[in-house]
Amino acid sequence: MNKETAKNVVVYIGQRVSLTAIALVVLSFMTFTLGQLVPGDAAVVAAGPNAGNERIAELRVEMGLDLPIHKQYAIYLSKLSRGDLGKSWFTHQPIWEDIKARLPASAELVFLAMLLNVLISVPLGVLAATRFDSKTDGAIRLIVMAGAGIPIFWLGLILQHYVAGEAGWFPIAGRVSFEFRDFSGSTGFLLIDSAAQGEWRIFWDALNHLFLPAITLATLFIAVVTRTTRSTVLRTLQEDYVTLARSKGISEYQVVVRHALRNALIPTITIFGMQVGWMLSTTILVEEIFSRPGIGKYAVKAITQSDIHGVVGVVLVMGVIFLITNLIVDIVHLFLNPRHRESVQGK
Amino acid sequence: MKPTIRKFLVPLAALLLPTGVLAGPSGTLVIAENLTPENLDPANSQNSTVDQLMLGMYDTLVQFTAGETTVSPRLATDWSASADGLSYTFNLRSGVTFHDGSALTADDVCFTFDRNQAAGANALTDAGPYDSCNIVDDHTVQLNLSAPFGPFVSALGRVYIVNKDLVEPHMADNHARSWLSVNEAGSGPYVLKSYKPDDSISMTAYADYWAGWDGNHVAEVVFRVVPEASTQAALLKAGEVHIAPDLTIDDKIAFQGKDGYITDIGAAATPLYFMINVQAGGPLSDRLFRKAIIMAVDIKALCDAVLQGFCAYPEGPMPSNWPGHVGGIYPEFDLEAAKKIIDDNGWAGTEVNLTFLPEEEIQQRASEMWQANLAKIGVKLNATGDTWPALYAAAQSLDTAPDAGGSSAFPPFPDPHGILYGLLHSSKMGINGGTNFSQYSNPEVDARLDKAASSADQAERMKLYGEVQEIVGNDYIHVLVAQPASVVTLSDKVVGYKYNVAHHQTFNFMDIGLK
């Protein structure tokens, strides 16, 4: 990369970061509006049944609900900039603290599901593409279709009932076994904390608890990526440069892995980036079934209790994570894709 | 199944045995809970998920023993009321200590009442017109009311006494609501060990509890938050939880009579009402029309088909097991007679809007049943599912209030006041921020409810409440659609559990032991 290119790359990254910042502002506006649109009056909810109109009116003032909308938004923004997502009207704790305590459980789940996704979907997609129209391809397509069609909550319940309950191969629910329930560490990530303290039994136990939820969460995403990888690999295999590589007598393995896959992976990585955010929001279904104390379960609780601050907080945090992963994907693209780099250079 | 139990019982036994503790509390009781307790603040004890924890960590002046509808002494050994009914004097038990070892005195009691009042706690709004508290001496308090309130002592079963020394420093922050939401300051039999909302809440036996630990008690109580009913069933089967209160009706029946499990059926008093908005205008303002649509509610079919017989037929506005209940109030289910009323008055084709809460299965099914029956008599029911806060907010204005609303009552103490006042009094009309979604205002009823609330004469009170039920029955303003029983499935290792009608969905910790 010459000096000119390096400069352009910095400019490009700067652009992406500012676009992300703009998207953040839009997101904050959307979450604020969401808070306004959620059915039910926040003051009524906070007051509880039989509180009477007086107490509700008092709370409305206390919560700033009597101010004009633009003032409420300004207050919301200034609080956001200080990392203040408001207080939950149920737990009476700062929302950010609530979310921070639950993020590690969800992050572990998403990480493992993503790992399974990458390890399964890419090889499966390549296999299907290289065996195009064979029985293997047909079988993979069938599995993919099933994976994309099965409702997540149904798959979770079935796995839980048969694989965990009846067969007893995996734990039914929770994040860690009962005997380890008092274990804690500095990061909140059970896998990291237990490994750091050399508690390998707990590490293994936590991993065991993660497995079924991760499979449940990953299935739909594996199906999507397998299909994409298959079609992009298929397309690249028909490109001229692949034909050239083949004519040079390079082994088929080299052709597929070194030449075709590298290019085919670019759209796949884009999808992986978006999937991180989608997976995080899909934890809502999975954590509820497997009773995992994560951000998804928190969201369900906040919604059913009309805890508007809680709902808005979760949406905002998920949105921010989504934006950041996409920013990272954009930057990774730059280094993976020479054509992309050149187009930046040409500006 | 068994290895899992052994997995945690063996290390636990190993912990206990070497110290030679054979008497006293032992074992860990694990209870599944489908809802995350919103917080640990005694001010929110009207919510059963909070109340069930309070019963472990805190004490009250008086309390309802499971199975009874009158109070027994607890922190107060005895009490008396002044002749005008405006002040109550309580003598406090001596030798009671909080979990930090400090003594519980009259000062803590007064602080608790004043804090609840300042914080606008629901626990106290239901305890009537509380005014002030005087410390007579260390072990005597006088509670003063601004108006006489008959069921005052009954209402104290949910006023949990807090440790003033611990709570007072946090009063500046929203009356210590944030602090008490995650901390405990009680004198109850169990001490908060860990509070992980969405995951588990754990309490351990308080060695110096004033009532002592003779008999079979558990050393630790763990609430495990398990939202999915099917997951609760799987955990109960695997022996990972001892009590699974929130199974589906089908699962409850499947466990009933099965080896290794106990099914406890308790007469609950959490009735579901369809309240008809009498101020909605049109035919709904006519009591005869309301009578006809009430006649289309088939309570018995609902009880048998949906609740599988785990229910009662109160035939009146109050649960059948409630003090002061009067039966035979509602018209019999009779579609032919109902259709005749509709046809004779030319009301065929009338549309009625019902808002119900689909999160309660019984409401969904009851709405469908009512819709089908009303269609047969020529009335169209538009049923819409919504959340409780949305229904509550809609009822605050006649422009948005639905023609009918589905709502369950969770009375805070066993007294007619706990149900009838919120259901019928004009000050509790939806438009006044209450739960009287019938928007019903009848001076005759108000006068009797007020008089009964302020009277201490139980016989007179019950007579007044009886009259109220008759009057309301003639006005056709609502129908009690279902009175579901409490059905709790337990492992047969649990002994001593008993349903407490005064504390719905809670556990009588001090009576429960493990075999």
mmCIF file of C-alpha atoms in Angstrom, chain B residues 89-393:
data_model
loop_
_atom_site.group_PDB
_atom_site.id
_atom_site.type_symbol
_atom_site.label_atom_id
_atom_site.label_comp_id
_atom_site.label_asym_id
_atom_site.label_seq_id
_atom_site.Cartn_x
_atom_site.Cartn_y
_atom_site.Cartn_z
ATOM 1 C CA THR B 89 -52.013 0.003 69.889
ATOM 2 C CA PHE B 90 -49.669 -2.917 69.235
ATOM 3 C CA ASN B 91 -47.443 -4.599 71.824
ATOM 4 C CA LEU B 92 -44.274 -5.830 70.188
ATOM 5 C CA ARG B 93 -42.517 -9.100 70.855
ATOM 6 C CA SER B 94 -39.188 -8.618 72.633
ATOM 7 C CA GLY B 95 -35.979 -10.333 71.599
ATOM 8 C CA VAL B 96 -36.563 -9.925 67.866
ATOM 9 C CA THR B 97 -33.435 -9.013 65.960
ATOM 10 C CA PHE B 98 -32.814 -7.901 62.407
ATOM 11 C CA HIS B 99 -30.373 -9.843 60.258
ATOM 12 C CA ASP B 100 -27.568 -7.426 61.246
ATOM 13 C CA GLY B 101 -28.140 -8.395 64.886
ATOM 14 C CA SER B 102 -29.751 -5.105 65.992
ATOM 15 C CA ALA B 103 -33.001 -5.211 67.963
ATOM 16 C CA LEU B 104 -36.333 -4.558 66.288
ATOM 17 C CA THR B 105 -38.146 -1.826 68.199
ATOM 18 C CA ALA B 106 -41.140 0.501 67.929
ATOM 19 C CA ASP B 107 -38.889 3.015 66.194
ATOM 20 C CA ASP B 108 -38.416 0.619 63.237
ATOM 21 C CA VAL B 109 -42.147 0.007 63.020
ATOM 22 C CA CYS B 110 -42.970 3.721 62.863
ATOM 23 C CA PHE B 111 -40.186 4.319 60.359
ATOM 24 C CA THR B 112 -41.609 1.566 58.126
ATOM 25 C CA PHE B 113 -45.116 3.035 58.095
ATOM 26 C CA ASP B 114 -43.877 6.568 57.465
ATOM 27 C CA ARG B 115 -41.543 5.417 54.728
ATOM 28 C CA ASN B 116 -44.333 3.487 52.998
ATOM 29 C CA GLN B 117 -46.550 6.549 53.198
ATOM 30 C CA ALA B 118 -43.868 8.868 51.829
ATOM 31 C CA ALA B 119 -43.041 6.435 49.014
ATOM 32 C CA GLY B 120 -46.726 6.077 48.074
ATOM 33 C CA ALA B 121 -46.450 2.328 48.597
ATOM 34 C CA ASN B 122 -49.361 0.242 47.358
ATOM 35 C CA ALA B 123 -48.966 -1.882 50.473
ATOM 36 C CA LEU B 124 -50.144 1.066 52.526
ATOM 37 C CA THR B 125 -52.809 2.483 50.169
ATOM 38 C CA ASP B 126 -54.636 -0.769 50.698
ATOM 39 C CA ALA B 127 -54.220 -0.433 54.461
ATOM 40 C CA GLY B 128 -56.691 2.439 54.451
ATOM 41 C CA PRO B 129 -56.383 5.987 55.782
ATOM 42 C CA TYR B 130 -53.093 5.642 57.710
ATOM 43 C CA ASP B 131 -52.165 8.943 59.302
ATOM 44 C CA SER B 132 -49.320 8.722 61.813
ATOM 45 C CA CYS B 133 -47.387 6.512 64.204
ATOM 46 C CA ASN B 134 -46.449 7.154 67.845
ATOM 47 C CA ILE B 135 -43.720 5.364 69.755
ATOM 48 C CA VAL B 136 -45.227 4.665 73.167
ATOM 49 C CA ASP B 137 -42.139 2.820 74.389
ATOM 50 C CA ASP B 138 -39.548 0.494 72.810
ATOM 51 C CA HIS B 139 -42.076 -2.293 72.522
ATOM 52 C CA THR B 140 -45.351 -0.444 72.053
ATOM 53 C CA VAL B 141 -46.543 1.470 69.009
ATOM 54 C CA GLN B 142 -49.710 3.370 68.316
ATOM 55 C CA LEU B 143 -50.901 3.626 64.706
ATOM 56 C CA ASN B 144 -53.347 6.437 63.996
ATOM 57 C CA LEU B 145 -55.872 6.630 61.179
ATOM 58 C CA SER B 146 -57.539 9.713 59.742
ATOM 59 C CA ALA B 147 -60.820 7.773 59.483
ATOM 60 C CA PRO B 148 -61.959 4.456 60.940
ATOM 61 C CA PHE B 149 -61.084 1.457 58.750
ATOM 62 C CA GLY B 150 -62.625 -1.909 59.645
ATOM 63 C CA PRO B 151 -60.149 -4.265 57.947
ATOM 64 C CA PHE B 152 -57.078 -2.293 59.108
ATOM 65 C CA VAL B 153 -55.433 -5.122 61.035
ATOM 66 C CA SER B 154 -56.014 -7.597 58.168
ATOM 67 C CA ALA B 155 -54.333 -5.194 55.767
ATOM 68 C CA LEU B 156 -51.126 -5.235 57.851
ATOM 69 C CA GLY B 157 -50.239 -8.716 56.591
ATOM 70 C CA ARG B 158 -48.336 -7.082 53.736
ATOM 71 C CA VAL B 159 -46.653 -4.237 55.589
ATOM 72 C CA TYR B 160 -43.159 -5.641 56.104
ATOM 73 C CA ILE B 161 -41.079 -4.030 58.850
ATOM 74 C CA VAL B 162 -37.684 -2.683 57.744
ATOM 75 C CA ASN B 163 -34.527 -1.932 59.728
ATOM 76 C CA LYS B 164 -34.481 1.846 60.184
ATOM 77 C CA ASP B 165 -30.710 2.067 60.714
ATOM 78 C CA LEU B 166 -30.034 0.421 57.356
ATOM 79 C CA VAL B 167 -32.716 2.141 55.291
ATOM 80 C CA GLU B 168 -32.710 5.707 56.619
ATOM 81 C CA PRO B 169 -29.345 6.732 55.081
ATOM 82 C CA HIS B 170 -30.814 5.990 51.612
ATOM 83 C CA MET B 171 -34.081 7.872 52.050
ATOM 84 C CA ALA B 172 -32.866 10.857 50.024
ATOM 85 C CA ASP B 173 -32.782 8.694 46.898
ATOM 86 C CA ASN B 174 -36.466 8.252 46.062
ATOM 87 C CA HIS B 175 -37.427 7.089 49.578
ATOM 88 C CA ALA B 176 -34.754 4.350 49.468
ATOM 89 C CA ARG B 177 -36.572 2.659 46.603
ATOM 90 C CA SER B 178 -33.379 2.011 44.635
ATOM 91 C CA TRP B 179 -31.540 0.666 47.662
ATOM 92 C CA LEU B 180 -34.331 -1.574 48.942
ATOM 93 C CA SER B 181 -34.907 -2.867 45.413
ATOM 94 C CA VAL B 182 -31.678 -4.843 45.575
ATOM 95 C CA ASN B 183 -30.923 -5.001 49.308
ATOM 96 C CA GLU B 184 -32.671 -6.520 52.261
ATOM 97 C CA ALA B 185 -33.259 -5.038 55.722
ATOM 98 C CA GLY B 186 -35.499 -7.545 57.453
ATOM 99 C CA SER B 187 -35.878 -9.746 60.493
ATOM 100 C CA GLY B 188 -37.580 -12.715 58.783
ATOM 101 C CA PRO B 189 -36.606 -16.396 58.922
ATOM 102 C CA TYR B 190 -34.431 -16.202 55.815
ATOM 103 C CA VAL B 191 -31.574 -13.878 54.884
ATOM 104 C CA LEU B 192 -31.001 -12.769 51.308
ATOM 105 C CA LYS B 193 -27.897 -14.557 50.038
ATOM 106 C CA SER B 194 -27.904 -13.623 46.368
ATOM 107 C CA TYR B 195 -30.223 -11.706 44.102
ATOM 108 C CA LYS B 196 -29.714 -12.358 40.406
ATOM 109 C CA PRO B 197 -32.866 -11.185 38.676
ATOM 110 C CA ASP B 198 -33.751 -13.320 35.602
ATOM 111 C CA ASP B 199 -31.649 -16.130 37.059
ATOM 112 C CA SER B 200 -32.134 -16.980 40.713
ATOM 113 C CA ILE B 201 -32.765 -15.575 44.154
ATOM 114 C CA SER B 202 -31.352 -17.383 47.125
ATOM 115 C CA MET B 203 -32.083 -17.061 50.862
ATOM 116 C CA THR B 204 -30.500 -18.896 53.797
ATOM 117 C CA ALA B 205 -31.911 -19.600 57.246
ATOM 118 C CA TYR B 206 -31.348 -16.850 59.836
ATOM 119 C CA ALA B 207 -29.910 -18.706 62.826
ATOM 120 C CA ASP B 208 -31.223 -16.221 65.412
ATOM 121 C CA TYR B 209 -34.795 -16.101 64.100
ATOM 122 C CA TRP B 210 -37.096 -15.380 67.046
ATOM 123 C CA ALA B 211 -39.454 -18.301 66.361
ATOM 124 C CA GLY B 212 -36.580 -20.787 66.509
ATOM 125 C CA TRP B 213 -35.769 -23.681 64.208
ATOM 126 C CA ASP B 214 -37.262 -26.711 65.933
ATOM 127 C CA GLY B 215 -38.766 -29.212 63.516
ATOM 128 C CA ASN B 216 -38.176 -29.833 59.839
ATOM 129 C CA HIS B 217 -37.033 -26.702 57.988
ATOM 130 C CA VAL B 218 -34.872 -26.019 54.969
ATOM 131 C CA ALA B 219 -31.500 -24.320 55.284
ATOM 132 C CA GLU B 220 -31.682 -22.588 51.930
ATOM 133 C CA VAL B 221 -34.497 -21.531 49.626
ATOM 134 C CA VAL B 222 -33.697 -20.880 45.964
ATOM 135 C CA PHE B 223 -36.107 -19.358 43.490
ATOM 136 C CA ARG B 224 -35.028 -20.331 40.013
ATOM 137 C CA VAL B 225 -36.467 -18.104 37.301
ATOM 138 C CA VAL B 226 -37.870 -20.370 34.577
ATOM 139 C CA PRO B 227 -40.332 -18.531 32.325
ATOM 140 C CA GLU B 228 -41.340 -21.439 30.083
ATOM 141 C CA ALA B 229 -43.965 -23.794 31.504
ATOM 142 C CA SER B 230 -42.522 -26.738 29.555
ATOM 143 C CA THR B 231 -39.038 -26.061 30.954
ATOM 144 C CA GLN B 232 -40.472 -26.078 34.477
ATOM 145 C CA ALA B 233 -41.999 -29.491 33.794
ATOM 146 C CA ALA B 234 -38.686 -30.837 32.457
ATOM 147 C CA LEU B 235 -36.775 -29.515 35.489
ATOM 148 C CA LEU B 236 -39.315 -30.998 37.902
ATOM 149 C CA LYS B 237 -38.973 -34.376 36.167
ATOM 150 C CA ALA B 238 -35.191 -34.152 36.296
ATOM 151 C CA GLY B 239 -35.340 -33.381 40.025
ATOM 152 C CA GLU B 240 -33.714 -29.989 39.544
ATOM 153 C CA VAL B 241 -36.643 -28.116 41.085
ATOM 154 C CA HIS B 242 -38.894 -29.245 43.942
ATOM 155 C CA ILE B 243 -41.878 -27.042 43.244
ATOM 156 C CA ALA B 244 -43.182 -26.086 39.798
ATOM 157 C CA PRO B 245 -46.153 -23.754 40.281
ATOM 158 C CA ASP B 246 -46.592 -22.548 36.704
ATOM 159 C CA LEU B 247 -47.145 -25.672 34.602
ATOM 160 C CA THR B 248 -49.748 -25.767 31.844
ATOM 161 C CA ILE B 249 -53.106 -27.250 32.845
ATOM 162 C CA ASP B 250 -52.308 -30.335 30.746
ATOM 163 C CA ASP B 251 -49.001 -30.877 32.541
ATOM 164 C CA LYS B 252 -50.633 -30.335 35.929
ATOM 165 C CA ILE B 253 -53.066 -33.119 35.088
ATOM 166 C CA ALA B 254 -50.266 -35.340 33.775
ATOM 167 C CA PHE B 255 -48.356 -35.031 37.074
ATOM 168 C CA GLN B 256 -51.466 -35.546 39.197
ATOM 169 C CA GLY B 257 -51.375 -38.937 40.911
ATOM 170 C CA LYS B 258 -47.983 -39.778 39.394
ATOM 171 C CA ASP B 259 -45.469 -41.506 41.691
ATOM 172 C CA GLY B 260 -43.012 -39.061 43.174
ATOM 173 C CA TYR B 261 -45.208 -35.971 42.868
ATOM 174 C CA ILE B 262 -47.813 -34.173 44.920
ATOM 175 C CA THR B 263 -50.520 -31.968 43.450
ATOM 176 C CA ASP B 264 -51.736 -29.330 45.870
ATOM 177 C CA ILE B 265 -55.116 -27.856 45.010
ATOM 178 C CA GLY B 266 -55.861 -24.686 46.950
ATOM 179 C CA ALA B 267 -59.044 -22.643 46.953
ATOM 180 C CA ALA B 268 -57.708 -19.425 45.458
ATOM 181 C CA ALA B 269 -59.537 -16.123 45.296
ATOM 182 C CA THR B 270 -58.265 -14.477 42.134
ATOM 183 C CA PRO B 271 -61.457 -14.152 40.111
ATOM 184 C CA LEU B 272 -61.630 -13.031 36.499
ATOM 185 C CA TYR B 273 -64.315 -10.499 35.618
ATOM 186 C CA PHE B 274 -65.757 -9.186 32.404
ATOM 187 C CA MET B 275 -66.715 -5.658 33.397
ATOM 188 C CA ILE B 276 -69.346 -3.988 31.263
ATOM 189 C CA ASN B 277 -68.950 -0.242 30.787
ATOM 190 C CA VAL B 278 -72.310 1.186 31.887
ATOM 191 C CA GLN B 279 -71.390 4.629 30.564
ATOM 192 C CA ALA B 280 -70.641 3.397 27.053
ATOM 193 C CA GLY B 281 -74.006 4.629 25.737
ATOM 194 C CA GLY B 282 -76.399 2.827 23.356
ATOM 195 C CA PRO B 283 -77.990 -0.434 24.468
ATOM 196 C CA LEU B 284 -75.109 -0.908 26.965
ATOM 197 C CA SER B 285 -76.680 1.782 29.133
ATOM 198 C CA ASP B 286 -79.783 -0.389 29.451
ATOM 199 C CA ARG B 287 -79.573 -2.903 32.294
ATOM 200 C CA LEU B 288 -81.795 -5.334 30.390
ATOM 201 C CA PHE B 289 -79.301 -5.469 27.514
ATOM 202 C CA ARG B 290 -76.497 -6.056 29.992
ATOM 203 C CA LYS B 291 -78.526 -8.814 31.585
ATOM 204 C CA ALA B 292 -78.931 -10.516 28.208
ATOM 205 C CA ILE B 293 -75.220 -10.470 27.405
ATOM 206 C CA ILE B 294 -74.363 -11.717 30.905
ATOM 207 C CA MET B 295 -76.790 -14.606 30.350
ATOM 208 C CA ALA B 296 -74.610 -15.624 27.404
ATOM 209 C CA VAL B 297 -71.594 -16.329 29.656
ATOM 210 C CA ASP B 298 -71.381 -20.073 30.302
ATOM 211 C CA ILE B 299 -69.287 -20.129 33.480
ATOM 212 C CA LYS B 300 -69.689 -23.857 34.089
ATOM 213 C CA ALA B 301 -68.599 -24.875 30.603
ATOM 214 C CA LEU B 302 -65.550 -22.640 30.935
ATOM 215 C CA CYS B 303 -64.659 -24.158 34.291
ATOM 216 C CA ASP B 304 -64.985 -27.715 33.005
ATOM 217 C CA ALA B 305 -63.494 -27.327 29.544
ATOM 218 C CA VAL B 306 -60.690 -24.805 30.063
ATOM 219 C CA LEU B 307 -59.812 -25.121 33.735
ATOM 220 C CA GLN B 308 -60.455 -28.892 33.715
ATOM 221 C CA GLY B 309 -62.515 -28.634 36.871
ATOM 222 C CA PHE B 310 -59.802 -26.766 38.870
ATOM 223 C CA CYS B 311 -62.264 -23.996 39.710
ATOM 224 C CA ALA B 312 -65.348 -22.933 41.652
ATOM 225 C CA TYR B 313 -68.712 -21.387 40.654
ATOM 226 C CA PRO B 314 -69.268 -18.410 42.914
ATOM 227 C CA GLU B 315 -72.449 -17.155 41.104
ATOM 228 C CA GLY B 316 -71.770 -13.732 42.543
ATOM 229 C CA PRO B 317 -69.218 -10.915 42.585
ATOM 230 C CA MET B 318 -67.024 -12.499 45.265
ATOM 231 C CA PRO B 319 -65.029 -15.754 45.311
ATOM 232 C CA SER B 320 -67.004 -18.566 46.951
ATOM 233 C CA ASN B 321 -64.420 -19.011 49.732
ATOM 234 C CA TRP B 322 -64.368 -15.318 50.645
ATOM 235 C CA PRO B 323 -65.853 -13.961 53.861
ATOM 236 C CA GLY B 324 -69.215 -12.371 53.058
ATOM 237 C CA HIS B 325 -69.752 -14.233 49.777
ATOM 238 C CA VAL B 326 -73.358 -14.327 48.491
ATOM 239 C CA GLY B 327 -74.335 -16.791 45.764
ATOM 240 C CA GLY B 328 -77.217 -16.833 43.291
ATOM 241 C CA ILE B 329 -76.552 -13.233 42.200
ATOM 242 C CA TYR B 330 -75.989 -13.682 38.483
ATOM 243 C CA PRO B 331 -78.703 -14.800 36.041
ATOM 244 C CA GLU B 332 -78.464 -18.420 34.873
ATOM 245 C CA PHE B 333 -76.805 -19.205 31.553
ATOM 246 C CA ASP B 334 -79.766 -19.208 29.140
ATOM 247 C CA LEU B 335 -79.248 -18.374 25.482
ATOM 248 C CA GLU B 336 -82.934 -18.661 24.563
ATOM 249 C CA ALA B 337 -84.088 -16.182 27.176
ATOM 250 C CA ALA B 338 -81.202 -13.884 26.268
ATOM 251 C CA LYS B 339 -82.089 -14.017 22.574
ATOM 252 C CA LYS B 340 -85.705 -13.178 23.412
ATOM 253 C CA ILE B 341 -84.614 -10.021 25.280
ATOM 254 C CA ILE B 342 -82.411 -8.957 22.363
ATOM 255 C CA ASP B 343 -85.115 -9.641 19.752
ATOM 256 C CA ASP B 344 -87.973 -8.074 21.740
ATOM 257 C CA ASN B 345 -86.042 -4.818 22.098
ATOM 258 C CA GLY B 346 -84.705 -4.718 18.558
ATOM 259 C CA TRP B 347 -81.082 -4.929 19.731
ATOM 260 C CA ALA B 348 -80.054 -7.582 17.206
ATOM 261 C CA GLY B 349 -76.904 -6.540 15.356
ATOM 262 C CA THR B 350 -75.501 -4.499 18.263
ATOM 263 C CA GLU B 351 -71.702 -4.511 18.401
ATOM 264 C CA VAL B 352 -69.827 -4.706 21.707
ATOM 265 C CA ASN B 353 -66.073 -4.117 22.035
ATOM 266 C CA LEU B 354 -64.203 -6.214 24.587
ATOM 267 C CA THR B 355 -60.567 -5.708 25.565
ATOM 268 C CA PHE B 356 -58.976 -8.686 27.292
ATOM 269 C CA LEU B 357 -55.472 -9.773 28.345
ATOM 270 C CA PRO B 358 -54.362 -12.660 26.106
ATOM 271 C CA GLU B 359 -51.379 -13.428 28.365
ATOM 272 C CA GLU B 360 -53.895 -15.164 30.636
ATOM 273 C CA GLU B 361 -55.073 -18.246 28.754
ATOM 274 C CA ILE B 362 -58.384 -18.241 30.614
ATOM 275 C CA GLN B 363 -59.164 -14.725 29.328
ATOM 276 C CA GLN B 364 -58.509 -15.734 25.749
ATOM 277 C CA ARG B 365 -60.739 -18.789 26.002
ATOM 278 C CA ALA B 366 -63.468 -16.975 27.920
ATOM 279 C CA SER B 367 -63.524 -14.243 25.253
ATOM 280 C CA GLU B 368 -63.891 -16.809 22.485
ATOM 281 C CA MET B 369 -66.717 -18.537 24.353
ATOM 282 C CA TRP B 370 -68.548 -15.253 24.966
ATOM 283 C CA GLN B 371 -68.084 -14.222 21.333
ATOM 284 C CA ALA B 372 -69.553 -17.499 20.049
ATOM 285 C CA ASN B 373 -72.515 -17.363 22.444
ATOM 286 C CA LEU B 374 -73.263 -13.704 21.752
ATOM 287 C CA ALA B 375 -73.264 -14.412 18.020
ATOM 288 C CA LYS B 376 -76.063 -16.911 18.676
ATOM 289 C CA ILE B 377 -78.254 -14.226 20.268
ATOM 290 C CA GLY B 378 -77.495 -11.671 17.553
ATOM 291 C CA VAL B 379 -74.837 -9.544 19.282
ATOM 292 C CA LYS B 380 -71.415 -9.104 17.687
ATOM 293 C CA LEU B 381 -68.501 -9.134 20.125
ATOM 294 C CA ASN B 382 -65.298 -7.548 18.835
ATOM 295 C CA ALA B 383 -62.657 -8.977 21.162
ATOM 296 C CA THR B 384 -59.217 -7.339 21.170
ATOM 297 C CA GLY B 385 -56.229 -8.599 23.102
ATOM 298 C CA ASP B 386 -54.033 -5.989 24.795
ATOM 299 C CA THR B 387 -51.670 -5.499 27.742
ATOM 300 C CA TRP B 388 -52.781 -4.575 31.235
ATOM 301 C CA PRO B 389 -51.205 -1.084 31.131
ATOM 302 C CA ALA B 390 -52.917 -0.377 27.805
ATOM 303 C CA LEU B 391 -56.333 -1.468 29.104
ATOM 304 C CA TYR B 392 -55.793 0.503 32.293
ATOM 305 C CA ALA B 393 -54.847 3.620 30.333
#
